[in-house]
XYZ file of N, CA and C in Angstrom:
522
model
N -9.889 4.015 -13.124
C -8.471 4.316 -13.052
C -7.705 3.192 -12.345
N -8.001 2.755 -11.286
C -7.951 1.741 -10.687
C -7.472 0.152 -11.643
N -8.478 -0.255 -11.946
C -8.727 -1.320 -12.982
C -7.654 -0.923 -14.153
N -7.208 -0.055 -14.818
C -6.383 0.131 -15.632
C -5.015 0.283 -15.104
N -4.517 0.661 -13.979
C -3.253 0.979 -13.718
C -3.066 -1.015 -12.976
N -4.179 -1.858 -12.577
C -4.071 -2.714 -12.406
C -3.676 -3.671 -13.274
N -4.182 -3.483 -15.133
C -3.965 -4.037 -16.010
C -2.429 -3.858 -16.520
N -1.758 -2.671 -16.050
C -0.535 -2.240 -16.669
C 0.313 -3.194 -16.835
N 1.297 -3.480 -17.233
C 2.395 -4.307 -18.079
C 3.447 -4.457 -17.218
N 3.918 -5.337 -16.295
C 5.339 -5.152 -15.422
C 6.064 -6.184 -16.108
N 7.260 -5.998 -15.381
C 8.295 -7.221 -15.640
C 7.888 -8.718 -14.779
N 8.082 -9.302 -15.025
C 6.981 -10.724 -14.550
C 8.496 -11.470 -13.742
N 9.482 -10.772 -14.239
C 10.836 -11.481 -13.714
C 11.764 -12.520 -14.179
N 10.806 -13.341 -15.346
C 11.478 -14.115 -16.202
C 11.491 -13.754 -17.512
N 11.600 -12.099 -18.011
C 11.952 -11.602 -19.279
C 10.624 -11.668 -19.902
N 9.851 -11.703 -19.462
C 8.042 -11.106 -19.953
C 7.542 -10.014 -19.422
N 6.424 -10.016 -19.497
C 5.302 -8.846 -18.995
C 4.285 -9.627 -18.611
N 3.741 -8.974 -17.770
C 2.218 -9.487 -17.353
C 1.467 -7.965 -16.493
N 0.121 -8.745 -16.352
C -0.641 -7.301 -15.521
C -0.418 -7.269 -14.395
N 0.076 -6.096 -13.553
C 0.481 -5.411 -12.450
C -0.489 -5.913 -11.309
N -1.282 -6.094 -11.403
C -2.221 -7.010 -10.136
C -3.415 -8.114 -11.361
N -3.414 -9.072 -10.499
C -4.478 -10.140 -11.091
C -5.377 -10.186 -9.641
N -6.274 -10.413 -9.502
C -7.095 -11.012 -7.715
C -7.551 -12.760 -9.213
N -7.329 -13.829 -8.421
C -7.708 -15.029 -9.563
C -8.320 -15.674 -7.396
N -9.243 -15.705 -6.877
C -9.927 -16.522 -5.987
C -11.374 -17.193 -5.949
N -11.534 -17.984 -5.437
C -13.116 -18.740 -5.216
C -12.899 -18.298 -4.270
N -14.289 -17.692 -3.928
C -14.920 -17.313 -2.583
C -15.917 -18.169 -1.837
N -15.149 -18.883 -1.011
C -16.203 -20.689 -0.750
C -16.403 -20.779 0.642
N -16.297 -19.173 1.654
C -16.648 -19.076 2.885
C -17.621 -17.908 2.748
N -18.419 -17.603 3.766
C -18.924 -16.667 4.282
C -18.257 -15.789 5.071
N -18.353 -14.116 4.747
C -16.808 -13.404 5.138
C -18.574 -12.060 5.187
N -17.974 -11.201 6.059
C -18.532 -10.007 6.045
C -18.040 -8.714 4.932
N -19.220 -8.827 4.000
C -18.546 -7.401 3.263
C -17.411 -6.923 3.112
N -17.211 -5.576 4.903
C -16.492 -5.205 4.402
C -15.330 -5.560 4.604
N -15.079 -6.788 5.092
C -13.717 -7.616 5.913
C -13.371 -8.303 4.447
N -14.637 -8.769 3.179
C -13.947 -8.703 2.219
C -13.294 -8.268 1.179
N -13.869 -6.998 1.065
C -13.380 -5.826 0.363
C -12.174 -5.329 0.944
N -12.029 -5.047 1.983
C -10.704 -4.793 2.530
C -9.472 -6.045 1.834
N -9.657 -7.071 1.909
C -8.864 -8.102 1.807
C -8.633 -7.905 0.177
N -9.413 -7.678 -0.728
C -9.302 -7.512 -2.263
C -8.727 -6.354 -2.778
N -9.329 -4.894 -1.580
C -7.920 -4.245 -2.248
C -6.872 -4.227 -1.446
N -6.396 -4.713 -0.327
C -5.165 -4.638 -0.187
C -3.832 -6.041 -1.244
N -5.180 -6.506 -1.456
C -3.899 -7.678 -2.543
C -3.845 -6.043 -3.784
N -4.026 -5.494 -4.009
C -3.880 -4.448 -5.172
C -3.638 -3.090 -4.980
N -3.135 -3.224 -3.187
C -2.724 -1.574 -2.911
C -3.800 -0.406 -2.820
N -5.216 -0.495 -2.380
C -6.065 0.199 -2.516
C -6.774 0.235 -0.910
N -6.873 1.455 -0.319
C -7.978 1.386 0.363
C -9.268 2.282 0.608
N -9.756 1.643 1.206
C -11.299 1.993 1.366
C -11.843 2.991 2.285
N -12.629 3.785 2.011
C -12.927 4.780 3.013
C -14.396 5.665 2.497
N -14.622 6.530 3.446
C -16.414 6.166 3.780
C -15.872 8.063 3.405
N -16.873 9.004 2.623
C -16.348 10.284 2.129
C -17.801 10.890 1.656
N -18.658 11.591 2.052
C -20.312 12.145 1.804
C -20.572 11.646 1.702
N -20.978 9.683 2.407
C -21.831 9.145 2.345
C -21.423 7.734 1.479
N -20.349 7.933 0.747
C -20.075 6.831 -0.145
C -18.710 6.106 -0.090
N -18.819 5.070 -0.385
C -17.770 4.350 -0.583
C -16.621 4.658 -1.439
N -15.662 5.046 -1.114
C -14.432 5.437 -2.329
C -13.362 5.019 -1.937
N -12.581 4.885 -3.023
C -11.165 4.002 -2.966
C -9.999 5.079 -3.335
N -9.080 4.624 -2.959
C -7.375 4.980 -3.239
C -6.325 4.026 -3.503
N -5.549 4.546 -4.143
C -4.532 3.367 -5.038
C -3.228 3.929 -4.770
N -2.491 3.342 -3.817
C -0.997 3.968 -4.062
C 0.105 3.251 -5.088
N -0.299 4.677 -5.828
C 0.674 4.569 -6.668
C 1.156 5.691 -7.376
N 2.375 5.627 -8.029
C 2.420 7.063 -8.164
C 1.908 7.679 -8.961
N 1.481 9.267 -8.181
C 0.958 10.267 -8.955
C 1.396 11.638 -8.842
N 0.826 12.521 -9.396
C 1.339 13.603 -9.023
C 0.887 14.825 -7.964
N 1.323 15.380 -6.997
C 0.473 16.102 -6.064
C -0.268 16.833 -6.707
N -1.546 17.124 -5.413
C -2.805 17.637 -5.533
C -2.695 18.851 -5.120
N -1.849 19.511 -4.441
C -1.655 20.608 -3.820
C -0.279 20.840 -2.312
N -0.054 21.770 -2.812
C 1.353 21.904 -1.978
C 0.208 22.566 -0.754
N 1.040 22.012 0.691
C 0.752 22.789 1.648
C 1.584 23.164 2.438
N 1.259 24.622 2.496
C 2.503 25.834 2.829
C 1.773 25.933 4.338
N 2.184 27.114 4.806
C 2.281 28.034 6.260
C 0.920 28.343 6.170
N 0.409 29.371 5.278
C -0.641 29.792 4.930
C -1.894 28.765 5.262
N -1.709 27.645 4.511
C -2.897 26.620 4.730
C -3.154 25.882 6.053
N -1.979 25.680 7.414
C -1.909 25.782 8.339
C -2.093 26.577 9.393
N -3.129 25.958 10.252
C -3.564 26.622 11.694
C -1.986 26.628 12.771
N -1.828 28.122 12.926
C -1.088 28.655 13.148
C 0.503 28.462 12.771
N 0.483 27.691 11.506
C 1.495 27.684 10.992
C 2.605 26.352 11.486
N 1.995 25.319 11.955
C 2.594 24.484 12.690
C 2.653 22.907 11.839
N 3.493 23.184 11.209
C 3.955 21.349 11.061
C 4.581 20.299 12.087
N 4.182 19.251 12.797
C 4.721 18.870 13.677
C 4.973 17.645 12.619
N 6.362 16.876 12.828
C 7.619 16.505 11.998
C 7.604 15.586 13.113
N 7.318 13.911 12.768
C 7.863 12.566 13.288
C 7.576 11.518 12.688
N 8.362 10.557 13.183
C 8.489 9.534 12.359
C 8.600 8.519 13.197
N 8.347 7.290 13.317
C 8.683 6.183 13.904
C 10.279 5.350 14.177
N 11.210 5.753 13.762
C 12.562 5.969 13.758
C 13.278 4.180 13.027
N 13.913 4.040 12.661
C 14.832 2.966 12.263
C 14.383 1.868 12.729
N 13.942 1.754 13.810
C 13.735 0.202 15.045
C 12.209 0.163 14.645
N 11.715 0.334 13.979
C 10.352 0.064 13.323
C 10.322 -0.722 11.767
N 11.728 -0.604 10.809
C 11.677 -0.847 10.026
C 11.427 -2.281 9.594
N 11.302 -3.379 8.800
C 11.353 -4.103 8.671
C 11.890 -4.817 7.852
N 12.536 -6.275 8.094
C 14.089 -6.233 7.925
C 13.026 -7.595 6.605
N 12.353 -8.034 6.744
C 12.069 -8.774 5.940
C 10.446 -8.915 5.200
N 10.218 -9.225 4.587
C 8.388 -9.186 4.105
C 8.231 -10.907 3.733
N 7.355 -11.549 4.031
C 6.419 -12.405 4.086
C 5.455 -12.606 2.962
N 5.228 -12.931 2.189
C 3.615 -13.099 1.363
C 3.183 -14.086 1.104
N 2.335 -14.816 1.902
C 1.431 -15.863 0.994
C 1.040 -15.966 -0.276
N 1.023 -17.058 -0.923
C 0.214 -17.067 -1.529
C -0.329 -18.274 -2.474
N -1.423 -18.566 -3.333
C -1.345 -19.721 -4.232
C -0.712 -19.726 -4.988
N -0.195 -21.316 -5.179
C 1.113 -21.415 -5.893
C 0.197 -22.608 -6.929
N 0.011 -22.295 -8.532
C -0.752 -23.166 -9.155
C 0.600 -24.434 -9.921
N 1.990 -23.931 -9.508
C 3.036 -24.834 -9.824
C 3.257 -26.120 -8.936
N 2.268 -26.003 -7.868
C 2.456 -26.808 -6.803
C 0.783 -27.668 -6.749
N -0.207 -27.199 -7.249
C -1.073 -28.090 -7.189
C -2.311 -27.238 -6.299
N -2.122 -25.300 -6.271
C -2.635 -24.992 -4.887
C -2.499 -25.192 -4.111
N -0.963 -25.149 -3.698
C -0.918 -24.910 -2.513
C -0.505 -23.843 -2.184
N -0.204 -23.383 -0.457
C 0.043 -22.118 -0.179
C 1.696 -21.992 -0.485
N 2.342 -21.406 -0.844
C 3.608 -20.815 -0.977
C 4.012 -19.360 -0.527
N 5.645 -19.210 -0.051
C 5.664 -18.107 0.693
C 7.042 -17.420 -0.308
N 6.592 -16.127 -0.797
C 7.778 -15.393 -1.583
C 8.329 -14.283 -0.439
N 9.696 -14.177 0.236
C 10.077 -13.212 0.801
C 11.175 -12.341 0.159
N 11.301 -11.001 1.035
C 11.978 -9.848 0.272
C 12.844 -9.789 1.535
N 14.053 -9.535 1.122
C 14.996 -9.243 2.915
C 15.518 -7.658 2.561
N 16.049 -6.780 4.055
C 16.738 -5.786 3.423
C 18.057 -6.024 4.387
N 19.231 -6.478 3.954
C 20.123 -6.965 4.659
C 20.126 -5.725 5.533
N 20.633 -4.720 5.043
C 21.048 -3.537 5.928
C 20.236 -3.386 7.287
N 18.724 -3.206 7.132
C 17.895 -3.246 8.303
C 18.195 -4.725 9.167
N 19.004 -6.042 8.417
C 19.125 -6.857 9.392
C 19.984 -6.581 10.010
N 21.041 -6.255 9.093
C 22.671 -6.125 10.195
C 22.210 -5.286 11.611
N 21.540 -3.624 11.229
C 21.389 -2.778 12.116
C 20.159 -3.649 13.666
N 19.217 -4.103 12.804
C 18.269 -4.257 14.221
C 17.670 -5.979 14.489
N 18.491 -6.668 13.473
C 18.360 -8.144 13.752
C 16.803 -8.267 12.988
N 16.080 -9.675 12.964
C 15.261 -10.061 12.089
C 13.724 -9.861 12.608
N 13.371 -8.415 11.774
C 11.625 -7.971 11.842
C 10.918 -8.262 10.882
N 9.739 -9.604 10.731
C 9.237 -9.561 9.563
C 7.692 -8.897 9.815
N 7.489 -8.644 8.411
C 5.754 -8.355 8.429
C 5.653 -9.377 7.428
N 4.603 -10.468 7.711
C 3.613 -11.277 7.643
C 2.478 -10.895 6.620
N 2.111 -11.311 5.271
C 0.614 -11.237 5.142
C 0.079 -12.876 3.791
N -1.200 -12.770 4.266
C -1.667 -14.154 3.078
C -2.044 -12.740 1.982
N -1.970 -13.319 0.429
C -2.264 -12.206 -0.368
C -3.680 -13.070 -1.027
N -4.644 -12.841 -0.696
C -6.079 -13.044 -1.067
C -5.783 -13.182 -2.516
N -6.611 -14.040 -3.579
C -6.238 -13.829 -4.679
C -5.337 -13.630 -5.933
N -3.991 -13.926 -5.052
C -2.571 -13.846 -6.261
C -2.315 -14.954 -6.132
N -1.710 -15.578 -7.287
C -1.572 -17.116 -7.922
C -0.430 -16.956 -8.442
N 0.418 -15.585 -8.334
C 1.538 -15.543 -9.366
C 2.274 -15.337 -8.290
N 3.663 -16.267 -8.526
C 5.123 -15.750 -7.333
C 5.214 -14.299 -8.134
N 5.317 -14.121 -8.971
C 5.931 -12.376 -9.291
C 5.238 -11.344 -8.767
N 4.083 -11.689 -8.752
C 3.495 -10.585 -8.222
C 3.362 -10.872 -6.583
N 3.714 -11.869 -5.962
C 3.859 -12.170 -4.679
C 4.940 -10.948 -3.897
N 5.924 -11.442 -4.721
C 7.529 -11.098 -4.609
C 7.394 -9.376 -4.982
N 6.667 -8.629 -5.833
C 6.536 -6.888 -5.788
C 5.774 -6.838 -4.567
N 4.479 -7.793 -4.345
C 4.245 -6.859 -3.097
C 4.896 -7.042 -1.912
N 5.973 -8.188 -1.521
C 6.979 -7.693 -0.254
C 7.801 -6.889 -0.870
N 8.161 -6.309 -2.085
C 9.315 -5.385 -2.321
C 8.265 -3.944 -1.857
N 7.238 -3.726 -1.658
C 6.014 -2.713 -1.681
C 6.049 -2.608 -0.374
N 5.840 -3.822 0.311
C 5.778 -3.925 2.116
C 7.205 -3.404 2.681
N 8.059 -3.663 2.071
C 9.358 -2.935 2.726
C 9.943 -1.266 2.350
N 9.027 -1.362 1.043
C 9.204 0.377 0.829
C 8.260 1.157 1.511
N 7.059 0.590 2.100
C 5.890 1.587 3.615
C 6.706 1.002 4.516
N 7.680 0.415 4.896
C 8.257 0.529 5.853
C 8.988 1.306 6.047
N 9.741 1.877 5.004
C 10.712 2.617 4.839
C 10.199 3.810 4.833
N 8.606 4.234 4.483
C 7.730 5.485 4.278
C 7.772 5.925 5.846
N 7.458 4.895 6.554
C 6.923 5.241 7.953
C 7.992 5.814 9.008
N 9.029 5.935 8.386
C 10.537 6.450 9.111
C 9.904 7.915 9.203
N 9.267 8.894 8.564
C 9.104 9.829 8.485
C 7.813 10.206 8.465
N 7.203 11.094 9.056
C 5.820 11.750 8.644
C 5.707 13.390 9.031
N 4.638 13.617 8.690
C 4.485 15.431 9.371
C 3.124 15.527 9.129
N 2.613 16.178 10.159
C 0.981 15.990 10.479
C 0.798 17.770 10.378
N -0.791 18.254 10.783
C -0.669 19.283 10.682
C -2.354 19.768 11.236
N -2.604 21.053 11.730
C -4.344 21.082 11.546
C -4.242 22.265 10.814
N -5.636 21.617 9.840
C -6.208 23.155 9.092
C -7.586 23.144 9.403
N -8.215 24.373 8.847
C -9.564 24.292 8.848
C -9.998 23.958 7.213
N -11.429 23.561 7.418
C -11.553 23.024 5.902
C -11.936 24.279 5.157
N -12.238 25.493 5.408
C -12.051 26.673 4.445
C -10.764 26.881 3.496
N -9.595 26.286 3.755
C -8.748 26.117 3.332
C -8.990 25.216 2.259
N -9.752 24.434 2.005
C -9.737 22.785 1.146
C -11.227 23.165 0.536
N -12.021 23.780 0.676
C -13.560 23.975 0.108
C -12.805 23.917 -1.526
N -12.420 24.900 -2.232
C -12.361 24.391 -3.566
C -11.377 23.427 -3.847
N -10.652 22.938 -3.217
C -9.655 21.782 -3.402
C -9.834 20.742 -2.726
N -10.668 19.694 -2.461
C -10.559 18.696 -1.457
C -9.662 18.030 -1.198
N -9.272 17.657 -0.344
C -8.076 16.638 -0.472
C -8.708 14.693 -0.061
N -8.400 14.205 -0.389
C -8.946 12.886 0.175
C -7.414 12.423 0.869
N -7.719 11.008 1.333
C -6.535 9.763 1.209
C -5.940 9.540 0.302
N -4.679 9.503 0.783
C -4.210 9.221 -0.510
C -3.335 10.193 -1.541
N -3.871 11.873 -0.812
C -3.017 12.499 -1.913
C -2.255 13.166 -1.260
């Protein structure tokens, strides 16, 4: 599922299409496992996590919920409701990456959100994108880095017991 929603068709930005993630790298260091796997799916929005023993992945992107959770599915009925507030947001995104118009070299595509500058002055998040060679796809994932910024304004946590989830599991992710 993964691999196919990766192949999907976007706007490339100059009136084409291309596939929604490429990873195009030589791997010409010695890197630990899972410090490299981490690095391969976050160039593609995926992470990793350890679930009866095995390795399994998640892809944010959209889907449709797995299950509503009401009052009922909550230990004693308690949603606790927070968010990291406005002064967390980030006013700009960063992405490395190879640029094959330049000869390989590193190149940097950024995304700004004026509004978060006016309000809290200039917050960037920073990242090298392992494996992308394309500015377009550089340039969606800071438009991606500033929309989990914008996610993290809000959250709501909760405890259940897992008798609640025995025929429905829930993983990461949903």
């Amino acid at each position: 599922d993964i691999a196919k929603y990766n192949d999907g068709d976007v706007d490339n930005g100059q009136g084409g299409v291309e596939p929604r993630f490429i990873f195009d790298a030589v791997l010409a260091r010695r890197v630990s496992a899972p410090s490299l796997i981490k690095q391969i799916c976050s160039s593609m929005h995926v992470m990793m996590f350890w679930s009866a023993g095995r390795m399994r992945f998640v892809q944010d992107r959209p889907q449709t919920p797995v299950m509503w959770i009401t009052n009922d599915h909550v230990i004693d009925g308690k949603f606790v409701y927070a968010g990291t507030g406005q002064r967390e947001q980030y006013s700009h995104a960063l992405v490395s990456f190879t640029d094959p118009a330049r000869g390989g070299a590193i190149a940097v595509e950024a995304e700004m959100r004026r509004a978060v500058l006016a309000r809290q002055g200039y917050s960037a998040k920073e990242v090298a994108l392992l494996g992308c060679c394309r500015r377009s796809q550089a340039r969606r994932h800071a438009r991606w880095l500033l929309e989990k910024s914008d996610d993290r304004l809000f959250a709501v946590t909760w405890r259940a017991g897992l008798d609640y989830f025995a025929d429905n599991p829930i993983r990461p992710g949903d």
